[in-house]
mmCIF file of C-alpha atoms and ligand atoms in Angstrom:
data_model
loop_
_atom_site.group_PDB
_atom_site.id
_atom_site.type_symbol
_atom_site.label_atom_id
_atom_site.label_comp_id
_atom_site.label_asym_id
_atom_site.label_seq_id
_atom_site.Cartn_x
_atom_site.Cartn_y
_atom_site.Cartn_z
ATOM 1 C CA MET A 1 139.275 104.309 113.968
ATOM 2 C CA ALA A 2 137.995 103.721 117.499
ATOM 3 C CA THR A 3 137.083 106.889 119.390
ATOM 4 C CA GLU A 4 137.624 107.342 123.095
ATOM 5 C CA PRO A 5 134.498 106.861 125.218
ATOM 6 C CA LYS A 6 132.917 109.942 126.745
ATOM 7 C CA GLU A 7 133.526 110.134 130.480
ATOM 8 C CA LEU A 8 130.548 110.607 132.792
ATOM 9 C CA LYS A 9 131.149 111.055 136.478
ATOM 10 C CA ILE A 10 128.299 109.999 138.750
ATOM 11 C CA VAL A 11 128.135 110.431 142.528
ATOM 12 C CA LEU A 12 125.791 108.588 144.863
ATOM 13 C CA VAL A 13 124.855 110.287 148.102
ATOM 14 C CA GLY A 14 122.296 109.686 150.824
ATOM 15 C CA HIS A 15 121.755 108.475 154.353
ATOM 16 C CA THR A 16 123.721 105.495 155.521
ATOM 17 C CA ASN A 17 122.135 102.054 154.992
ATOM 18 C CA VAL A 18 119.746 103.122 152.210
ATOM 19 C CA GLY A 19 121.429 100.731 149.747
ATOM 20 C CA LYS A 20 123.830 102.917 147.739
ATOM 21 C CA THR A 21 126.560 100.278 147.655
ATOM 22 C CA CYS A 22 124.059 97.550 146.744
ATOM 23 C CA ILE A 23 122.675 99.711 143.919
ATOM 24 C CA VAL A 24 126.156 100.151 142.457
ATOM 25 C CA ARG A 25 126.882 96.445 142.798
ATOM 26 C CA GLN A 26 123.587 95.463 141.203
ATOM 27 C CA ALA A 27 124.157 97.948 138.356
ATOM 28 C CA THR A 28 127.689 96.792 137.623
ATOM 29 C CA THR A 29 127.620 93.063 138.424
ATOM 30 C CA GLY A 30 123.932 92.108 138.598
ATOM 31 C CA VAL A 31 124.464 90.684 142.078
ATOM 32 C CA PHE A 32 122.847 91.558 145.411
ATOM 33 C CA SER A 33 124.453 90.612 148.706
ATOM 34 C CA GLU A 34 122.708 91.031 152.053
ATOM 35 C CA ASP A 35 125.932 91.495 153.970
ATOM 36 C CA SER A 36 127.530 94.448 152.203
ATOM 37 C CA ALA A 37 130.135 96.092 154.408
ATOM 38 C CA PRO A 38 129.666 99.791 155.191
ATOM 39 C CA THR A 39 131.492 101.998 152.700
ATOM 40 C CA LEU A 40 134.455 103.853 154.142
ATOM 41 C CA GLY A 41 134.920 107.282 152.649
ATOM 42 C CA ALA A 42 134.131 106.567 149.030
ATOM 43 C CA SER A 43 134.736 103.865 146.469
ATOM 44 C CA TYR A 44 134.917 103.980 142.711
ATOM 45 C CA VAL A 45 133.834 101.618 139.968
ATOM 46 C CA SER A 46 133.618 102.155 136.227
ATOM 47 C CA LYS A 47 131.225 100.699 133.672
ATOM 48 C CA LEU A 48 131.417 101.036 129.921
ATOM 49 C CA THR A 49 128.106 101.488 128.190
ATOM 50 C CA ASN A 50 126.888 102.363 124.713
ATOM 51 C CA VAL A 51 124.065 104.710 123.813
ATOM 52 C CA ASN A 52 123.016 104.658 120.169
ATOM 53 C CA GLY A 53 126.550 103.967 118.997
ATOM 54 C CA THR A 54 128.299 106.339 121.421
ATOM 55 C CA ASP A 55 130.538 104.747 124.058
ATOM 56 C CA VAL A 56 130.183 106.293 127.502
ATOM 57 C CA ARG A 57 132.285 105.314 130.485
ATOM 58 C CA LEU A 58 130.329 105.706 133.720
ATOM 59 C CA GLN A 59 132.643 106.571 136.595
ATOM 60 C CA ILE A 60 130.514 105.733 139.606
ATOM 61 C CA TRP A 61 131.525 107.175 142.973
ATOM 62 C CA ASP A 62 129.817 105.585 145.957
ATOM 63 C CA THR A 63 130.113 107.739 149.054
ATOM 64 C CA ALA A 64 129.605 106.970 152.719
ATOM 65 C CA GLY A 65 126.609 108.598 154.397
ATOM 66 C CA GLN A 66 127.953 108.474 157.928
ATOM 67 C CA GLU A 67 128.274 111.802 159.685
ATOM 68 C CA ARG A 68 132.008 111.456 160.145
ATOM 69 C CA TYR A 69 132.586 111.213 156.395
ATOM 70 C CA LYS A 70 130.241 114.025 155.490
ATOM 71 C CA GLY A 71 133.017 116.565 155.482
ATOM 72 C CA MET A 72 134.886 114.694 152.801
ATOM 73 C CA THR A 73 131.927 113.944 150.548
ATOM 74 C CA PRO A 74 131.908 117.304 148.706
ATOM 75 C CA MET A 75 135.325 116.694 147.194
ATOM 76 C CA TYR A 76 133.850 113.715 145.363
ATOM 77 C CA TYR A 77 131.261 115.982 143.776
ATOM 78 C CA ARG A 78 133.898 117.840 141.790
ATOM 79 C CA GLY A 79 133.446 117.371 138.056
ATOM 80 C CA ALA A 80 130.397 115.108 138.466
ATOM 81 C CA GLN A 81 127.761 115.584 135.779
ATOM 82 C CA THR A 82 125.162 113.420 137.512
ATOM 83 C CA ALA A 83 124.216 112.921 141.151
ATOM 84 C CA LEU A 84 121.994 110.188 142.549
ATOM 85 C CA ILE A 85 120.402 111.072 145.871
ATOM 86 C CA VAL A 86 119.209 107.819 147.420
ATOM 87 C CA TYR A 87 116.726 107.210 150.218
ATOM 88 C CA SER A 88 115.001 104.061 151.420
ATOM 89 C CA VAL A 89 111.211 103.740 151.325
ATOM 90 C CA THR A 90 111.546 101.859 154.655
ATOM 91 C CA ASP A 91 113.323 104.729 156.405
ATOM 92 C CA THR A 92 111.521 108.051 156.820
ATOM 93 C CA GLU A 93 114.623 109.666 158.291
ATOM 94 C CA SER A 94 116.540 108.896 155.100
ATOM 95 C CA PHE A 95 113.785 110.586 153.096
ATOM 96 C CA GLU A 96 113.908 113.616 155.382
ATOM 97 C CA SER A 97 117.666 113.823 154.877
ATOM 98 C CA VAL A 98 117.267 114.311 151.114
ATOM 99 C CA ASP A 99 117.044 118.109 151.510
ATOM 100 C CA GLY A 100 120.384 118.142 153.328
ATOM 101 C CA TRP A 101 122.055 116.198 150.526
ATOM 102 C CA LEU A 102 120.493 118.519 147.995
ATOM 103 C CA SER A 103 121.914 121.575 149.805
ATOM 104 C CA SER A 104 125.303 119.954 150.006
ATOM 105 C CA LEU A 105 125.238 119.307 146.251
ATOM 106 C CA ARG A 106 124.003 122.818 145.489
ATOM 107 C CA GLU A 107 126.868 124.267 147.516
ATOM 108 C CA ASN A 108 129.641 122.022 146.268
ATOM 109 C CA ALA A 109 128.738 120.402 142.956
ATOM 110 C CA GLU A 110 128.705 121.747 139.413
ATOM 111 C CA PRO A 111 125.734 124.114 139.025
ATOM 112 C CA ASN A 112 124.269 122.246 136.062
ATOM 113 C CA ILE A 113 124.552 118.778 137.590
ATOM 114 C CA THR A 114 121.698 116.441 136.611
ATOM 115 C CA LEU A 115 119.835 115.117 139.631
ATOM 116 C CA PHE A 116 118.217 111.726 140.106
ATOM 117 C CA LEU A 117 116.180 110.902 143.202
ATOM 118 C CA LEU A 118 116.156 107.149 143.899
ATOM 119 C CA ALA A 119 113.671 105.500 146.247
ATOM 120 C CA ASN A 120 115.332 102.187 147.081
ATOM 121 C CA LYS A 121 114.125 99.004 148.840
ATOM 122 C CA CYS A 122 110.768 99.135 147.137
ATOM 123 C CA ASP A 123 110.589 95.350 147.575
ATOM 124 C CA CYS A 124 109.937 96.051 151.295
ATOM 125 C CA GLU A 125 107.096 97.321 153.449
ATOM 126 C CA ARG A 126 107.226 101.088 153.103
ATOM 127 C CA THR A 127 106.938 104.100 155.363
ATOM 128 C CA VAL A 128 107.500 106.628 152.550
ATOM 129 C CA SER A 129 104.849 106.699 149.847
ATOM 130 C CA ARG A 130 105.505 106.877 146.160
ATOM 131 C CA GLU A 131 103.600 110.192 146.038
ATOM 132 C CA GLN A 132 105.963 111.733 148.611
ATOM 133 C CA GLY A 133 108.902 110.750 146.413
ATOM 134 C CA VAL A 134 107.297 112.077 143.244
ATOM 135 C CA GLU A 135 106.511 115.395 144.956
ATOM 136 C CA LYS A 136 110.022 115.748 146.373
ATOM 137 C CA ALA A 137 111.605 115.038 142.991
ATOM 138 C CA LYS A 138 109.387 117.649 141.373
ATOM 139 C CA GLN A 139 110.449 120.283 143.928
ATOM 140 C CA MET A 140 114.092 119.391 143.335
ATOM 141 C CA GLY A 141 113.906 119.266 139.541
ATOM 142 C CA ALA A 142 115.141 115.669 139.717
ATOM 143 C CA HIS A 143 114.290 112.546 137.749
ATOM 144 C CA PHE A 144 112.494 110.109 140.012
ATOM 145 C CA TYR A 145 112.841 106.310 140.132
ATOM 146 C CA GLU A 146 111.641 103.653 142.502
ATOM 147 C CA VAL A 147 114.143 100.802 142.596
ATOM 148 C CA SER A 148 115.177 97.684 144.439
ATOM 149 C CA ALA A 149 118.847 96.798 144.590
ATOM 150 C CA LYS A 150 117.702 93.414 145.900
ATOM 151 C CA THR A 151 115.442 92.357 143.025
ATOM 152 C CA GLY A 152 117.152 94.608 140.461
ATOM 153 C CA ASP A 153 113.870 96.291 139.586
ATOM 154 C CA GLY A 154 114.339 99.761 138.139
ATOM 155 C CA ILE A 155 118.145 99.638 138.276
ATOM 156 C CA ASP A 156 118.647 99.185 134.532
ATOM 157 C CA ASP A 157 116.249 102.048 133.845
ATOM 158 C CA VAL A 158 118.359 104.361 135.992
ATOM 159 C CA PHE A 159 121.701 103.355 134.540
ATOM 160 C CA ASN A 160 120.407 103.405 130.957
ATOM 161 C CA ASP A 161 118.844 106.821 131.392
ATOM 162 C CA ILE A 162 121.882 108.422 133.049
ATOM 163 C CA PRO A 163 124.082 108.316 129.893
ATOM 164 C CA LYS A 164 121.067 108.975 127.674
ATOM 165 C CA PHE A 165 120.196 112.241 129.476
ATOM 166 C CA PHE A 166 123.886 113.127 129.644
ATOM 167 C CA LEU A 167 124.225 112.911 125.863
ATOM 168 C CA GLU A 168 120.947 114.779 125.355
ATOM 169 C CA ASN A 169 122.155 117.539 127.646
ATOM 170 C CA GLN A 170 125.289 117.972 125.585
ATOM 171 C CA THR A 171 123.019 119.498 122.958
ATOM 172 C CA PRO A 172 122.931 123.138 124.127
ATOM 173 C CA SER A 173 119.259 123.660 123.259
ATOM 174 C CA SER A 174 118.099 121.018 125.766
ATOM 175 C CA THR A 175 119.750 122.634 128.784
ATOM 176 C CA ASP A 176 117.882 125.308 130.658
ATOM 177 C CA GLN A 177 120.693 127.685 131.583
ATOM 178 C CA SER A 178 118.482 129.924 133.681
ATOM 179 C CA THR A 179 117.748 127.340 136.379
ATOM 180 C CA GLY A 180 121.099 125.626 136.369
ATOM 181 C CA ILE A 181 119.301 122.300 136.324
ATOM 182 C CA SER A 182 119.313 120.095 133.271
ATOM 183 C CA LEU A 183 115.717 119.672 132.299
ATOM 184 C CA ASN A 184 114.502 117.150 129.811
ATOM 185 C CA ASP A 185 110.923 118.239 130.001
ATOM 186 C CA ASP A 186 109.006 120.983 131.729
ATOM 187 C CA SER A 187 108.081 119.036 134.859
ATOM 188 C CA GLY A 188 111.643 118.203 135.841
ATOM 189 C CA SER A 189 110.641 114.721 136.922
ATOM 190 C CA LYS A 190 109.939 113.018 133.690
ATOM 191 C CA LYS A 191 110.450 109.516 135.001
ATOM 192 C CA GLU A 192 107.788 109.622 137.620
ATOM 193 C CA GLY A 193 105.962 106.956 135.651
ATOM 194 C CA LYS A 194 108.719 104.425 136.274
ATOM 195 C CA SER A 195 108.041 102.156 139.156
ATOM 196 C CA CYS A 196 109.147 98.707 140.108
ATOM 197 C CA CYS A 197 106.450 97.785 142.607
HETATM 198 P P1 GDP B 201 124.622 102.107 151.982
HETATM 199 O O1 GDP B 201 125.074 102.420 153.375
HETATM 200 O O2 GDP B 201 123.655 103.157 151.497
HETATM 201 O O3 GDP B 201 125.730 101.868 151.019
HETATM 202 O O4 GDP B 201 123.768 100.761 152.081
HETATM 203 P P2 GDP B 201 124.185 99.269 151.662
HETATM 204 O O5 GDP B 201 124.234 99.136 150.173
HETATM 205 O O6 GDP B 201 125.396 98.869 152.425
HETATM 206 O O7 GDP B 201 122.902 98.457 152.160
HETATM 207 C C1 GDP B 201 122.465 98.542 153.508
HETATM 208 C C2 GDP B 201 121.585 97.341 153.864
HETATM 209 O O8 GDP B 201 120.374 97.382 153.126
HETATM 210 C C3 GDP B 201 122.237 95.995 153.549
HETATM 211 O O9 GDP B 201 121.909 95.100 154.600
HETATM 212 C C4 GDP B 201 121.567 95.563 152.261
HETATM 213 O O10 GDP B 201 121.508 94.160 152.171
HETATM 214 C C5 GDP B 201 120.183 96.183 152.392
HETATM 215 N N1 GDP B 201 119.594 96.560 151.089
HETATM 216 C C6 GDP B 201 120.146 97.367 150.146
HETATM 217 N N2 GDP B 201 119.322 97.527 149.111
HETATM 218 C C7 GDP B 201 118.204 96.801 149.381
HETATM 219 C C8 GDP B 201 116.975 96.576 148.685
HETATM 220 O O11 GDP B 201 116.709 97.072 147.582
HETATM 221 N N3 GDP B 201 116.043 95.782 149.318
HETATM 222 C C9 GDP B 201 116.286 95.216 150.529
HETATM 223 N N4 GDP B 201 115.318 94.473 151.046
HETATM 224 N N5 GDP B 201 117.429 95.411 151.211
HETATM 225 C C10 GDP B 201 118.375 96.195 150.655
HETATM 226 MG MG1 MG B 202 127.771 102.010 151.272
#
């Protein structure tokens, strides 16, 4: 008898123009388009995936980073088990805004939400170094990935690992209750070895 897939709600947050919408599109359709329209409010897409025989439905919520939508972003956090904070390696301001998104998640999201920090546009000339990203992820207790929504590099790693960590964290022994952050190893940024460029 077929069993229902497990539901996994994911929210993407971050500065406007860092490539959140392109990341979602690349992850779900394998396509990159230069002329993606700015996201209004938030949009939703679902993707069915299978991890070692377990079906997981990813419910991916793509939010808008513009100031005027900021007030409504927290309501999309509700019930999310995973959050992706995205910045662009070409945009220092977007990297500096990561702390603000982290605070917003800490205030409004589930306390044990699993955090991913994504450095996008790593196909481009960068102003934010890989080391800065690794260090930030470590401070946050987030998994770190460098990706390119344009070339697709790193995107599969992220979207394969999200359900994998989610299922691992459903085993009570692998969740560190004291910190409120789901840790898969003692550094908190186990994926710092993954890079696309
Ligand atoms: P959002 O506001 O965070 O949703 O950003 P979008 O997904 O709308 O992308 C903003 C702009 O960045 C668009 O012009 C995209 O074509 C471009 N872009 C997104 N991801 C990448 C990437 O990985 N590499 C490059 N070179 N451009 C990207
Ligand atoms: Mg968008």
